[in-house]
Amino acid sequence: MDDLEKLGLEVSKETREDFVNFKVEPLAVVYPKNEDDVIKIVNYARLKGIPIVPWGAGTSLTGAVACQGCILIDMKYMSNIIEINDVDWYVRVQPGVNLEYLNKKLMERNFFLPPDPASFFLCSVGGAVSNSSGGMRGVRYGTFRDWVLALRVVLPTGEAVRIGEPFRKNRAGYDLVHLFTGSEGTLGIITEIWLRITPLPKENLTAIIAFVPDLKSTAGIIQDMRRGGVLPEISEYIDNEVVKALNSALDARLKESEGGLLLLRLQSEDAEAMKEILKKWGADFTVLSREEWERMYSLRAQSALALKAISKEMYVEDIVVPVSKLAEAIERINELEAKYKVKMPVIAHIGDGNLHPNILVRDKEVADVIFEEVGKIAIELGGSVSGEHGIGVQKAGLMGEQLKLHNGLKVLEIMRDIKRLIDPNGIMNPGKYVELAYERARASNP
Ligand SMILES: Cc1cc2nc3c(=O)[nH]c(=O)nc-3n(C[C@H](O)[C@H](O)[C@H](O)COP(=O)(O)OP(=O)(O)OC[C@H]3O[C@@H](n4cnc5c(N)ncnc54)[C@H](O)[C@@H]3O)c2cc1C
């Protein structure tokens, strides 16, 4: 610690927890103010052989920031918006900038950055890029991966590089930008980011709240929506347990109904088609005013916080299945609830097949078993064990299983080799994600 202070760095000694209570017990927390500081930290850690873990806002849900005996690099001071370019349509930022703040500044200029993880009011842009976070607008606009143009990165060897170009069409070389996006702090420390921005929609979109008979019929609604070529900006589902949590934790005063509710935001033509689909499935729906929509959007974003307020022990699942398999996935999740007699309130980016059953159970061992079983449902249905929350330590075994089964062990081996090539000393957020998934997959039966 003294050594780091002697390098002119701000240092503290503290322990932390991430959002889902993974322990972060570093030797020291260091707060770089610029890229040179980051290089100093990396060179120090490299020479001493100490692991480094970057920290954005710690809203990770998978143990991606968990560590014992590491140097934790807290990016909070590197939070400037460097440039908003309204001709080339990009924004250039430091990683510590808060996502909600960034979008507020962009919207003042009639632009926005669409990916909106429900933690947008808490999370850093660097964390969201490193996690390739998704969110509520993902059904139309994809995840962060679809919006990153270029990055500056301090590699684990202490060298700083820029990868990518600040424009959209660029075929020069392997796509390293997408390799680093979603790399969960295992390949380097991002110090600058160029993100694509887009104009705010010209039309006032139509917002609908629909009380659906049950989650299975919601799957039917979404499948009909896709068949009909309807592409919403937002299609989010929360079940009645989540509604109850919002009412009790945040005094939301929402109508409680057995089947839960669907929130939709669409262009006007699509909205008319959607209303017909909702009628067909017996959903009770209302068009929301702008103010009502903003309140519902904010409540939806706070759904996980509301659940956490009613149950400190909470394990947040994140699986994706092909939309055609939604009903089957939901049925199997319901069966697990009955089998283990646990509550698993579901929050879902349902339009893109991304389900978050939240396992509310005290006993961690039981939670782990259910967690694995939910992940296996995704694998068996040809889906993925993570759509947006990432892998960290929590999902490494499941990721290993998915890749081994869907892609083959060779693909995991290539990923492990990439990690070794970029991080030869194994100091960047080690023992997680690809490394751990490879180990687990090799150790498991064929
Ligand atoms: C209430 C709640 C709702 C959420 N909803 C969503 C959702 O809808 N969609 C979704 O995708 N996720 C969601 N999440 C998960 C999480 O918030 C997001 O993935 C978020 O974008 C992470 O940002 P962060 O700044 O907190 O990153 P952190 O948790 O601090 O870090 C995440 C990962 O990025 C790495 N990292 C951070 N900064 C850097 C950097 N500068 N360079 C290299 N690596 C770095 C870390 O080491 C870690 O591996 C939610 C979380 C919460 C608590």
Short mmCIF file of C-alpha atoms and ligand atoms in Angstrom, two decimals:
data_model
loop_
_atom_site.label_atom_id
_atom_site.label_comp_id
_atom_site.label_asym_id
_atom_site.label_seq_id
_atom_site.Cartn_x
_atom_site.Cartn_y
_atom_site.Cartn_z
CA MET A 1 0.00 0.00 0.00
CA ASP A 2 2.79 2.38 0.94
CA ASP A 3 4.51 1.58 -2.36
CA LEU A 4 1.40 2.57 -4.28
CA GLU A 5 1.11 5.83 -2.34
CA LYS A 6 4.77 6.53 -3.09
CA LEU A 7 3.84 6.33 -6.78
CA GLY A 8 1.54 9.32 -6.16
CA LEU A 9 -1.68 7.29 -6.23
CA GLU A 10 -4.75 7.67 -4.04
CA VAL A 11 -5.13 4.46 -2.07
CA SER A 12 -7.53 3.14 0.55
CA LYS A 13 -7.85 -0.07 2.52
CA GLU A 14 -11.40 -1.35 2.63
CA THR A 15 -13.55 -4.37 1.92
CA ARG A 16 -16.67 -4.26 -0.23
CA GLU A 17 -19.50 -6.45 -1.48
CA ASP A 18 -21.04 -6.43 -4.93
CA PHE A 19 -24.82 -6.21 -5.41
CA VAL A 20 -25.34 -9.93 -4.77
CA ASN A 21 -22.98 -10.11 -1.79
CA PHE A 22 -19.85 -11.57 -3.39
CA LYS A 23 -16.94 -10.55 -1.16
CA VAL A 24 -14.34 -8.07 -2.41
CA GLU A 25 -11.37 -8.20 -0.03
CA PRO A 26 -8.49 -6.42 -1.72
CA LEU A 27 -5.01 -5.65 -0.43
CA ALA A 28 -5.70 -2.09 -1.53
CA VAL A 29 -8.20 -0.02 -3.48
CA VAL A 30 -6.54 2.43 -5.87
CA TYR A 31 -8.27 5.37 -7.58
CA PRO A 32 -6.53 6.35 -10.84
CA LYS A 33 -7.15 9.85 -12.17
CA ASN A 34 -5.84 9.21 -15.68
CA GLU A 35 -4.38 6.55 -17.96
CA ASP A 36 -0.83 7.13 -16.67
CA ASP A 37 -2.01 6.22 -13.17
CA VAL A 38 -3.54 3.01 -14.55
CA ILE A 39 -0.23 2.12 -16.23
CA LYS A 40 1.63 2.71 -12.94
CA ILE A 41 -0.75 0.38 -11.10
CA VAL A 42 -0.50 -2.34 -13.74
CA ASN A 43 3.29 -2.21 -13.84
CA TYR A 44 3.45 -2.37 -10.05
CA ALA A 45 1.05 -5.35 -9.93
CA ARG A 46 2.87 -7.09 -12.77
CA LEU A 47 6.27 -6.84 -11.06
CA LYS A 48 4.84 -8.00 -7.72
CA GLY A 49 2.61 -10.69 -9.28
CA ILE A 50 -0.54 -9.28 -7.62
CA PRO A 51 -3.93 -9.76 -9.33
CA ILE A 52 -5.77 -6.63 -10.50
CA VAL A 53 -9.54 -6.24 -10.65
CA PRO A 54 -11.22 -3.19 -12.21
CA TRP A 55 -14.31 -1.83 -10.41
CA GLY A 56 -16.91 0.34 -12.14
CA ALA A 57 -19.86 0.63 -9.77
CA GLY A 58 -19.92 -2.95 -8.44
CA THR A 59 -23.42 -3.78 -9.70
CA SER A 60 -22.12 -7.03 -11.15
CA LEU A 61 -24.45 -9.94 -10.46
CA THR A 62 -22.02 -12.83 -11.09
CA GLY A 63 -18.99 -12.30 -8.84
CA ALA A 64 -17.03 -10.65 -11.67
CA VAL A 65 -15.54 -8.10 -9.24
CA ALA A 66 -15.05 -10.55 -6.36
CA CYS A 67 -11.45 -10.89 -5.17
CA GLN A 68 -9.23 -11.77 -2.25
CA GLY A 69 -5.82 -10.15 -2.04
CA CYS A 70 -6.05 -8.20 -5.29
CA ILE A 71 -5.48 -4.57 -6.15
CA LEU A 72 -8.93 -3.18 -6.85
CA ILE A 73 -8.88 -0.36 -9.39
CA ASP A 74 -11.85 1.91 -8.74
CA MET A 75 -12.50 3.94 -11.91
CA LYS A 76 -14.79 6.53 -10.32
CA TYR A 77 -12.52 9.56 -10.92
CA MET A 78 -12.11 8.78 -14.63
CA SER A 79 -15.64 9.91 -15.42
CA ASN A 80 -15.43 12.67 -18.03
CA ILE A 81 -17.44 12.95 -21.20
CA ILE A 82 -14.62 13.93 -23.55
CA GLU A 83 -16.54 14.62 -26.76
CA ILE A 84 -20.03 14.37 -28.20
CA ASN A 85 -19.66 14.30 -31.98
CA ASP A 86 -23.02 15.02 -33.63
CA VAL A 87 -21.68 14.62 -37.18
CA ASP A 88 -19.83 11.34 -36.81
CA TRP A 89 -22.42 10.22 -34.28
CA TYR A 90 -20.23 9.01 -31.47
CA VAL A 91 -19.55 9.93 -27.88
CA ARG A 92 -16.09 9.56 -26.39
CA VAL A 93 -15.99 8.99 -22.63
CA GLN A 94 -13.86 7.85 -19.75
CA PRO A 95 -15.06 4.54 -18.28
CA GLY A 96 -16.20 5.82 -14.88
CA VAL A 97 -19.01 8.00 -16.25
CA ASN A 98 -22.46 7.05 -14.98
CA LEU A 99 -24.72 5.71 -17.75
CA GLU A 100 -27.82 7.69 -16.78
CA TYR A 101 -25.81 10.93 -16.62
CA LEU A 102 -24.30 10.23 -20.03
CA ASN A 103 -27.71 9.67 -21.59
CA LYS A 104 -29.07 12.85 -20.00
CA LYS A 105 -26.26 14.81 -21.65
CA LEU A 106 -26.86 13.07 -25.01
CA MET A 107 -30.61 13.67 -24.85
CA GLU A 108 -30.01 17.39 -24.38
CA ARG A 109 -28.52 17.17 -27.88
CA ASN A 110 -31.39 14.96 -29.21
CA PHE A 111 -29.25 11.83 -29.29
CA PHE A 112 -29.09 8.76 -27.08
CA LEU A 113 -27.19 5.58 -26.35
CA PRO A 114 -29.92 2.92 -26.40
CA PRO A 115 -28.66 0.03 -24.21
CA ASP A 116 -30.26 0.55 -20.80
CA PRO A 117 -29.43 -2.10 -18.22
CA ALA A 118 -31.94 -1.71 -15.40
CA SER A 119 -28.98 -0.56 -13.29
CA PHE A 120 -28.49 2.47 -15.61
CA PHE A 121 -28.85 4.90 -12.70
CA LEU A 122 -26.07 3.11 -10.78
CA CYS A 123 -23.66 1.57 -13.26
CA SER A 124 -20.59 2.94 -15.01
CA VAL A 125 -20.21 2.91 -18.78
CA GLY A 126 -16.88 1.05 -18.44
CA GLY A 127 -18.58 -1.68 -16.41
CA ALA A 128 -21.42 -1.90 -18.92
CA VAL A 129 -18.97 -2.22 -21.84
CA SER A 130 -16.84 -4.78 -20.00
CA ASN A 131 -19.97 -6.76 -19.29
CA SER A 132 -21.58 -6.09 -22.68
CA SER A 133 -24.69 -5.25 -20.74
CA GLY A 134 -28.10 -5.37 -22.32
CA GLY A 135 -31.29 -3.95 -20.92
CA MET A 136 -34.86 -3.02 -21.57
CA ARG A 137 -34.36 -1.65 -25.08
CA GLY A 138 -32.29 -4.69 -26.07
CA VAL A 139 -35.12 -6.20 -28.08
CA ARG A 140 -34.78 -3.38 -30.63
CA TYR A 141 -31.26 -2.05 -30.13
CA GLY A 142 -29.18 -5.00 -28.90
CA THR A 143 -26.56 -4.86 -26.16
CA PHE A 144 -23.47 -2.70 -25.55
CA ARG A 145 -21.59 -4.94 -27.97
CA ASP A 146 -23.62 -3.35 -30.78
CA TRP A 147 -22.62 0.20 -29.78
CA VAL A 148 -18.91 0.14 -29.01
CA LEU A 149 -16.75 1.54 -31.83
CA ALA A 150 -13.30 1.84 -30.27
CA LEU A 151 -11.48 1.51 -26.96
CA ARG A 152 -8.28 2.58 -25.30
CA VAL A 153 -7.03 -0.20 -23.09
CA VAL A 154 -4.11 -0.63 -20.71
CA LEU A 155 -3.03 -4.20 -21.29
CA PRO A 156 -1.82 -6.44 -18.42
CA THR A 157 1.71 -5.96 -19.77
CA GLY A 158 1.48 -2.22 -19.00
CA GLU A 159 1.18 -1.10 -22.64
CA ALA A 160 -1.66 1.23 -23.66
CA VAL A 161 -3.32 0.60 -27.04
CA ARG A 162 -6.27 1.92 -29.00
CA ILE A 163 -8.36 -0.64 -30.80
CA GLY A 164 -11.08 0.07 -33.36
CA GLU A 165 -11.98 3.34 -35.10
CA PRO A 166 -14.59 5.93 -34.16
CA PHE A 167 -16.87 5.15 -37.08
CA ARG A 168 -19.16 2.30 -37.97
CA LYS A 169 -17.73 0.70 -41.11
CA ASN A 170 -14.28 -0.67 -40.47
CA ARG A 171 -12.96 -3.94 -41.82
CA ALA A 172 -9.31 -3.52 -40.86
CA GLY A 173 -8.15 -6.63 -39.02
CA TYR A 174 -9.62 -9.03 -36.48
CA ASP A 175 -12.42 -7.55 -34.44
CA LEU A 176 -10.59 -6.83 -31.18
CA VAL A 177 -13.20 -4.30 -30.08
CA HIS A 178 -15.73 -7.08 -29.75
CA LEU A 179 -13.17 -9.30 -28.06
CA PHE A 180 -12.62 -6.71 -25.31
CA THR A 181 -16.31 -5.81 -25.04
CA GLY A 182 -17.76 -8.33 -22.62
CA SER A 183 -14.32 -9.51 -21.46
CA GLU A 184 -15.24 -8.78 -17.81
CA GLY A 185 -11.96 -7.11 -16.91
CA THR A 186 -9.91 -10.20 -17.77
CA LEU A 187 -7.95 -8.74 -20.72
CA GLY A 188 -7.09 -5.20 -19.67
CA ILE A 189 -8.33 -1.97 -18.18
CA ILE A 190 -10.44 0.21 -20.43
CA THR A 191 -9.46 3.85 -20.10
CA GLU A 192 -11.45 5.44 -22.96
CA ILE A 193 -14.50 4.43 -24.95
CA TRP A 194 -15.99 5.59 -28.26
CA LEU A 195 -19.66 4.64 -28.46
CA ARG A 196 -22.06 4.96 -31.34
CA ILE A 197 -24.99 7.29 -30.64
CA THR A 198 -28.26 7.64 -32.52
CA PRO A 199 -30.94 10.35 -32.82
CA LEU A 200 -33.88 10.15 -30.43
CA PRO A 201 -36.97 8.65 -32.13
CA LYS A 202 -38.90 11.38 -33.98
CA GLU A 203 -42.29 9.86 -33.24
CA ASN A 204 -43.96 9.77 -29.83
CA LEU A 205 -43.96 6.05 -29.15
CA THR A 206 -47.08 4.35 -27.78
CA ALA A 207 -46.69 2.81 -24.32
CA ILE A 208 -48.97 0.00 -23.19
CA ILE A 209 -49.39 -1.79 -19.88
CA ALA A 210 -51.04 -5.18 -20.23
CA PHE A 211 -52.18 -7.45 -17.40
CA VAL A 212 -51.64 -10.90 -18.85
CA PRO A 213 -53.38 -14.13 -17.83
CA ASP A 214 -50.05 -15.83 -17.00
CA LEU A 215 -46.43 -16.04 -18.07
CA LYS A 216 -47.11 -18.86 -20.52
CA SER A 217 -49.66 -16.83 -22.44
CA THR A 218 -47.13 -13.99 -22.41
CA ALA A 219 -44.85 -16.32 -24.34
CA GLY A 220 -47.69 -16.78 -26.83
CA ILE A 221 -48.14 -13.01 -27.11
CA ILE A 222 -44.45 -12.52 -27.80
CA GLN A 223 -44.36 -15.31 -30.36
CA ASP A 224 -47.36 -13.77 -32.18
CA MET A 225 -45.65 -10.38 -31.99
CA ARG A 226 -42.61 -11.82 -33.75
CA ARG A 227 -44.67 -13.69 -36.35
CA GLY A 228 -46.50 -10.45 -37.09
CA GLY A 229 -43.24 -8.59 -37.71
CA VAL A 230 -43.85 -6.25 -34.76
CA LEU A 231 -40.60 -4.84 -33.38
CA PRO A 232 -41.12 -2.99 -30.09
CA GLU A 233 -38.64 -0.64 -28.49
CA ILE A 234 -39.41 -2.27 -25.16
CA SER A 235 -41.23 -5.47 -24.20
CA GLU A 236 -40.71 -6.24 -20.53
CA TYR A 237 -42.46 -8.66 -18.23
CA ILE A 238 -42.66 -8.73 -14.43
CA ASP A 239 -44.67 -11.34 -12.58
CA ASN A 240 -47.08 -10.69 -9.74
CA GLU A 241 -44.50 -11.42 -7.02
CA VAL A 242 -42.34 -8.64 -8.45
CA VAL A 243 -45.38 -6.33 -8.57
CA LYS A 244 -46.04 -7.11 -4.89
CA ALA A 245 -42.40 -6.37 -4.04
CA LEU A 246 -42.63 -3.02 -5.84
CA ASN A 247 -45.81 -2.22 -3.92
CA SER A 248 -44.36 -3.12 -0.54
CA ALA A 249 -40.79 -1.82 -0.99
CA LEU A 250 -41.47 1.29 -3.09
CA ASP A 251 -45.14 1.98 -2.42
CA ALA A 252 -45.71 1.68 -6.18
CA ARG A 253 -49.47 1.12 -5.85
CA LEU A 254 -49.61 -1.08 -8.93
CA LYS A 255 -52.57 -3.32 -9.65
CA GLU A 256 -51.79 -6.87 -8.58
CA SER A 257 -53.04 -9.57 -10.92
CA GLU A 258 -52.19 -13.24 -10.97
CA GLY A 259 -50.47 -13.30 -14.34
CA GLY A 260 -48.24 -10.26 -13.86
CA LEU A 261 -47.78 -7.50 -16.37
CA LEU A 262 -46.25 -6.71 -19.69
CA LEU A 263 -44.84 -3.30 -20.53
CA LEU A 264 -44.63 -2.39 -24.18
CA ARG A 265 -43.44 0.63 -26.10
CA LEU A 266 -43.92 0.69 -29.85
CA GLN A 267 -44.32 2.79 -32.98
CA SER A 268 -47.96 3.63 -33.61
CA GLU A 269 -48.57 1.15 -36.45
CA ASP A 270 -47.00 -1.66 -34.43
CA ALA A 271 -49.04 -0.60 -31.41
CA GLU A 272 -52.30 -1.22 -33.29
CA ALA A 273 -51.13 -4.71 -34.33
CA MET A 274 -50.03 -5.38 -30.75
CA LYS A 275 -53.42 -4.42 -29.33
CA GLU A 276 -55.06 -7.08 -31.53
CA ILE A 277 -52.60 -9.69 -30.28
CA LEU A 278 -53.24 -8.71 -26.65
CA LYS A 279 -57.01 -9.00 -27.19
CA LYS A 280 -56.57 -12.45 -28.74
CA TRP A 281 -54.72 -13.67 -25.62
CA GLY A 282 -57.23 -12.15 -23.19
CA ALA A 283 -54.89 -9.51 -21.76
CA ASP A 284 -56.41 -6.47 -20.08
CA PHE A 285 -54.47 -3.45 -21.40
CA THR A 286 -54.31 0.35 -21.22
CA VAL A 287 -52.33 2.94 -23.18
CA LEU A 288 -50.14 5.00 -20.85
CA SER A 289 -49.56 8.76 -20.90
CA ARG A 290 -45.95 9.93 -21.12
CA GLU A 291 -45.80 10.56 -17.36
CA GLU A 292 -47.34 7.17 -16.57
CA TRP A 293 -44.86 5.50 -18.91
CA GLU A 294 -41.90 7.22 -17.28
CA ARG A 295 -43.07 6.07 -13.87
CA MET A 296 -43.52 2.48 -15.09
CA TYR A 297 -40.12 2.48 -16.82
CA SER A 298 -38.48 3.64 -13.60
CA LEU A 299 -40.38 1.05 -11.53
CA ARG A 300 -39.38 -1.68 -13.94
CA ALA A 301 -35.74 -0.57 -13.60
CA GLN A 302 -36.05 -0.78 -9.82
CA SER A 303 -37.67 -4.24 -9.79
CA ALA A 304 -34.50 -6.05 -8.72
CA LEU A 305 -33.95 -3.50 -5.94
CA ALA A 306 -37.52 -4.07 -4.72
CA LEU A 307 -36.97 -7.84 -4.61
CA LYS A 308 -33.70 -7.33 -2.78
CA ALA A 309 -35.52 -5.16 -0.23
CA ILE A 310 -37.89 -8.01 0.59
CA SER A 311 -35.27 -10.77 0.49
CA LYS A 312 -31.60 -10.10 1.17
CA GLU A 313 -30.77 -13.60 -0.05
CA MET A 314 -31.35 -13.32 -3.75
CA TYR A 315 -29.73 -15.11 -6.67
CA VAL A 316 -30.37 -13.43 -9.98
CA GLU A 317 -30.56 -15.79 -12.93
CA ASP A 318 -30.05 -14.64 -16.51
CA ILE A 319 -30.80 -17.12 -19.25
CA VAL A 320 -31.72 -16.72 -22.88
CA VAL A 321 -33.75 -19.13 -24.95
CA PRO A 322 -34.86 -18.88 -28.56
CA VAL A 323 -38.21 -17.03 -28.51
CA SER A 324 -39.80 -20.12 -30.07
CA LYS A 325 -38.87 -22.02 -26.87
CA LEU A 326 -40.11 -19.43 -24.34
CA ALA A 327 -43.23 -21.33 -23.29
CA GLU A 328 -41.26 -24.51 -22.69
CA ALA A 329 -38.60 -22.69 -20.68
CA ILE A 330 -41.23 -21.03 -18.51
CA GLU A 331 -43.02 -24.31 -17.88
CA ARG A 332 -39.76 -25.90 -16.76
CA ILE A 333 -38.95 -22.97 -14.46
CA ASN A 334 -42.42 -23.34 -12.90
CA GLU A 335 -41.71 -27.04 -12.35
CA LEU A 336 -38.48 -26.16 -10.52
CA GLU A 337 -40.39 -23.75 -8.27
CA ALA A 338 -42.78 -26.55 -7.34
CA LYS A 339 -40.01 -29.14 -6.95
CA TYR A 340 -37.91 -27.03 -4.56
CA LYS A 341 -40.84 -25.15 -2.99
CA VAL A 342 -39.10 -21.80 -3.52
CA LYS A 343 -40.24 -18.49 -4.89
CA MET A 344 -38.60 -17.49 -8.13
CA PRO A 345 -40.17 -14.18 -9.18
CA VAL A 346 -39.51 -13.58 -12.84
CA ILE A 347 -38.33 -10.35 -14.43
CA ALA A 348 -37.88 -10.74 -18.16
CA HIS A 349 -36.68 -8.89 -21.21
CA ILE A 350 -39.23 -11.19 -22.69
CA GLY A 351 -39.14 -9.89 -26.27
CA ASP A 352 -35.66 -11.28 -26.80
CA GLY A 353 -36.14 -14.49 -24.83
CA ASN A 354 -34.07 -13.23 -21.88
CA LEU A 355 -35.45 -14.45 -18.53
CA HIS A 356 -34.36 -13.48 -15.01
CA PRO A 357 -35.90 -15.86 -12.49
CA ASN A 358 -34.78 -14.51 -9.10
CA ILE A 359 -34.18 -17.32 -6.64
CA LEU A 360 -35.24 -16.16 -3.17
CA VAL A 361 -33.94 -18.74 -0.75
CA ARG A 362 -31.87 -18.59 2.44
CA ASP A 363 -29.93 -21.81 1.93
CA LYS A 364 -27.07 -21.10 -0.48
CA GLU A 365 -26.56 -24.77 -1.28
CA VAL A 366 -30.18 -25.12 -2.42
CA ALA A 367 -29.85 -21.88 -4.39
CA ASP A 368 -26.75 -23.20 -6.17
CA VAL A 369 -28.54 -26.39 -7.17
CA ILE A 370 -31.53 -24.46 -8.57
CA PHE A 371 -29.21 -22.01 -10.28
CA GLU A 372 -27.50 -24.86 -12.12
CA GLU A 373 -30.81 -26.43 -13.08
CA VAL A 374 -32.13 -23.17 -14.54
CA GLY A 375 -28.92 -22.77 -16.55
CA LYS A 376 -29.30 -26.33 -17.84
CA ILE A 377 -32.79 -25.53 -19.11
CA ALA A 378 -31.24 -22.85 -21.31
CA ILE A 379 -28.50 -25.16 -22.56
CA GLU A 380 -30.95 -27.97 -23.35
CA LEU A 381 -33.28 -25.62 -25.23
CA GLY A 382 -30.42 -24.35 -27.39
CA GLY A 383 -30.14 -21.06 -25.51
CA SER A 384 -27.40 -19.45 -23.45
CA VAL A 385 -26.55 -19.37 -19.74
CA SER A 386 -26.16 -15.60 -19.91
CA GLY A 387 -27.72 -12.99 -22.15
CA GLU A 388 -26.28 -9.94 -20.44
CA HIS A 389 -25.16 -10.33 -16.82
CA GLY A 390 -22.05 -12.22 -17.85
CA ILE A 391 -20.23 -15.14 -16.29
CA GLY A 392 -17.87 -14.03 -13.50
CA VAL A 393 -17.31 -16.96 -11.18
CA GLN A 394 -20.93 -17.85 -10.68
CA LYS A 395 -21.63 -19.13 -14.16
CA ALA A 396 -18.26 -20.47 -15.23
CA GLY A 397 -19.27 -24.13 -14.86
CA LEU A 398 -22.46 -23.56 -16.84
CA MET A 399 -20.63 -21.61 -19.51
CA GLY A 400 -18.13 -24.46 -19.83
CA GLU A 401 -21.00 -26.88 -20.24
CA GLN A 402 -22.76 -24.71 -22.84
CA LEU A 403 -19.68 -24.18 -24.99
CA LYS A 404 -18.58 -27.79 -24.75
CA LEU A 405 -21.99 -28.99 -25.85
CA HIS A 406 -22.91 -26.35 -28.42
CA ASN A 407 -19.46 -25.46 -29.81
CA GLY A 408 -16.91 -28.04 -28.63
CA LEU A 409 -13.99 -27.89 -26.18
CA LYS A 410 -11.70 -26.52 -28.91
CA VAL A 411 -13.58 -23.23 -28.84
CA LEU A 412 -13.01 -22.89 -25.09
CA GLU A 413 -9.35 -23.77 -25.64
CA ILE A 414 -9.04 -20.92 -28.16
CA MET A 415 -10.57 -18.54 -25.61
CA ARG A 416 -8.18 -19.71 -22.91
CA ASP A 417 -5.24 -19.24 -25.29
CA ILE A 418 -6.34 -15.69 -26.10
CA LYS A 419 -6.39 -14.91 -22.38
CA ARG A 420 -2.86 -16.33 -22.00
CA LEU A 421 -1.58 -14.38 -25.00
CA ILE A 422 -2.88 -11.03 -23.78
CA ASP A 423 -2.24 -11.65 -20.08
CA PRO A 424 0.93 -13.81 -19.97
CA ASN A 425 1.43 -13.24 -16.22
CA GLY A 426 -2.19 -14.09 -15.39
CA ILE A 427 -2.83 -10.97 -13.31
CA MET A 428 -6.01 -9.52 -14.88
CA ASN A 429 -9.08 -10.56 -12.90
CA PRO A 430 -7.73 -14.13 -12.87
CA GLY A 431 -9.44 -17.44 -12.16
CA LYS A 432 -12.82 -16.42 -13.56
CA TYR A 433 -14.84 -16.41 -16.77
CA VAL A 434 -13.02 -18.14 -19.65
CA GLU A 435 -10.18 -19.60 -17.53
CA LEU A 436 -12.54 -21.10 -14.99
CA ALA A 437 -15.04 -22.25 -17.62
CA TYR A 438 -12.27 -24.08 -19.46
CA GLU A 439 -11.07 -25.78 -16.26
CA ARG A 440 -14.57 -26.83 -15.30
CA ALA A 441 -15.37 -28.12 -18.79
CA ARG A 442 -12.16 -30.16 -18.92
CA ALA A 443 -12.77 -31.62 -15.49
CA SER A 444 -16.36 -32.62 -16.25
CA ASN A 445 -17.35 -35.86 -17.95
CA PRO A 446 -17.48 -35.81 -21.74
C1 LIG B 1 -30.56 -3.55 -9.98
C2 LIG B 1 -29.73 -4.12 -11.10
C3 LIG B 1 -30.29 -4.28 -12.35
C4 LIG B 1 -29.51 -4.76 -13.41
N1 LIG B 1 -30.08 -4.88 -14.64
C5 LIG B 1 -29.32 -5.28 -15.68
C6 LIG B 1 -29.89 -5.36 -16.99
O1 LIG B 1 -31.06 -5.06 -17.21
N2 LIG B 1 -29.08 -5.75 -17.99
C7 LIG B 1 -27.76 -6.07 -17.79
O2 LIG B 1 -27.07 -6.40 -18.74
N3 LIG B 1 -27.21 -6.02 -16.56
C8 LIG B 1 -27.95 -5.64 -15.51
N4 LIG B 1 -27.41 -5.58 -14.27
C9 LIG B 1 -26.00 -6.01 -14.08
C10 LIG B 1 -24.98 -4.84 -14.04
O3 LIG B 1 -25.50 -3.73 -13.49
C11 LIG B 1 -24.55 -4.38 -15.38
O4 LIG B 1 -23.92 -5.39 -16.05
C12 LIG B 1 -23.64 -3.14 -15.29
O5 LIG B 1 -23.55 -2.58 -16.53
C13 LIG B 1 -22.28 -3.31 -14.65
O6 LIG B 1 -21.72 -2.00 -14.47
P1 LIG B 1 -20.79 -1.60 -13.23
O7 LIG B 1 -20.23 -0.26 -13.51
O8 LIG B 1 -21.48 -1.76 -11.95
O9 LIG B 1 -19.64 -2.68 -13.38
P2 LIG B 1 -18.92 -3.54 -12.26
O10 LIG B 1 -19.92 -4.41 -11.59
O11 LIG B 1 -18.10 -2.66 -11.39
O12 LIG B 1 -17.97 -4.41 -13.17
C14 LIG B 1 -18.49 -5.34 -14.11
C15 LIG B 1 -17.31 -6.02 -14.82
O13 LIG B 1 -16.61 -5.06 -15.62
C16 LIG B 1 -15.24 -4.96 -15.21
N5 LIG B 1 -14.86 -3.56 -15.37
C17 LIG B 1 -15.42 -2.46 -14.80
N6 LIG B 1 -14.81 -1.35 -15.26
C18 LIG B 1 -13.83 -1.74 -16.12
C19 LIG B 1 -12.85 -1.06 -16.89
N7 LIG B 1 -12.74 0.24 -16.90
N8 LIG B 1 -12.01 -1.82 -17.65
C20 LIG B 1 -12.10 -3.16 -17.69
N9 LIG B 1 -13.00 -3.84 -16.97
C21 LIG B 1 -13.86 -3.15 -16.20
C22 LIG B 1 -15.21 -5.48 -13.79
O14 LIG B 1 -13.94 -5.99 -13.43
C23 LIG B 1 -16.27 -6.58 -13.87
O15 LIG B 1 -15.71 -7.73 -14.43
C24 LIG B 1 -28.16 -5.11 -13.18
C25 LIG B 1 -27.61 -4.96 -11.92
C26 LIG B 1 -28.38 -4.47 -10.89
C27 LIG B 1 -27.75 -4.31 -9.54
#
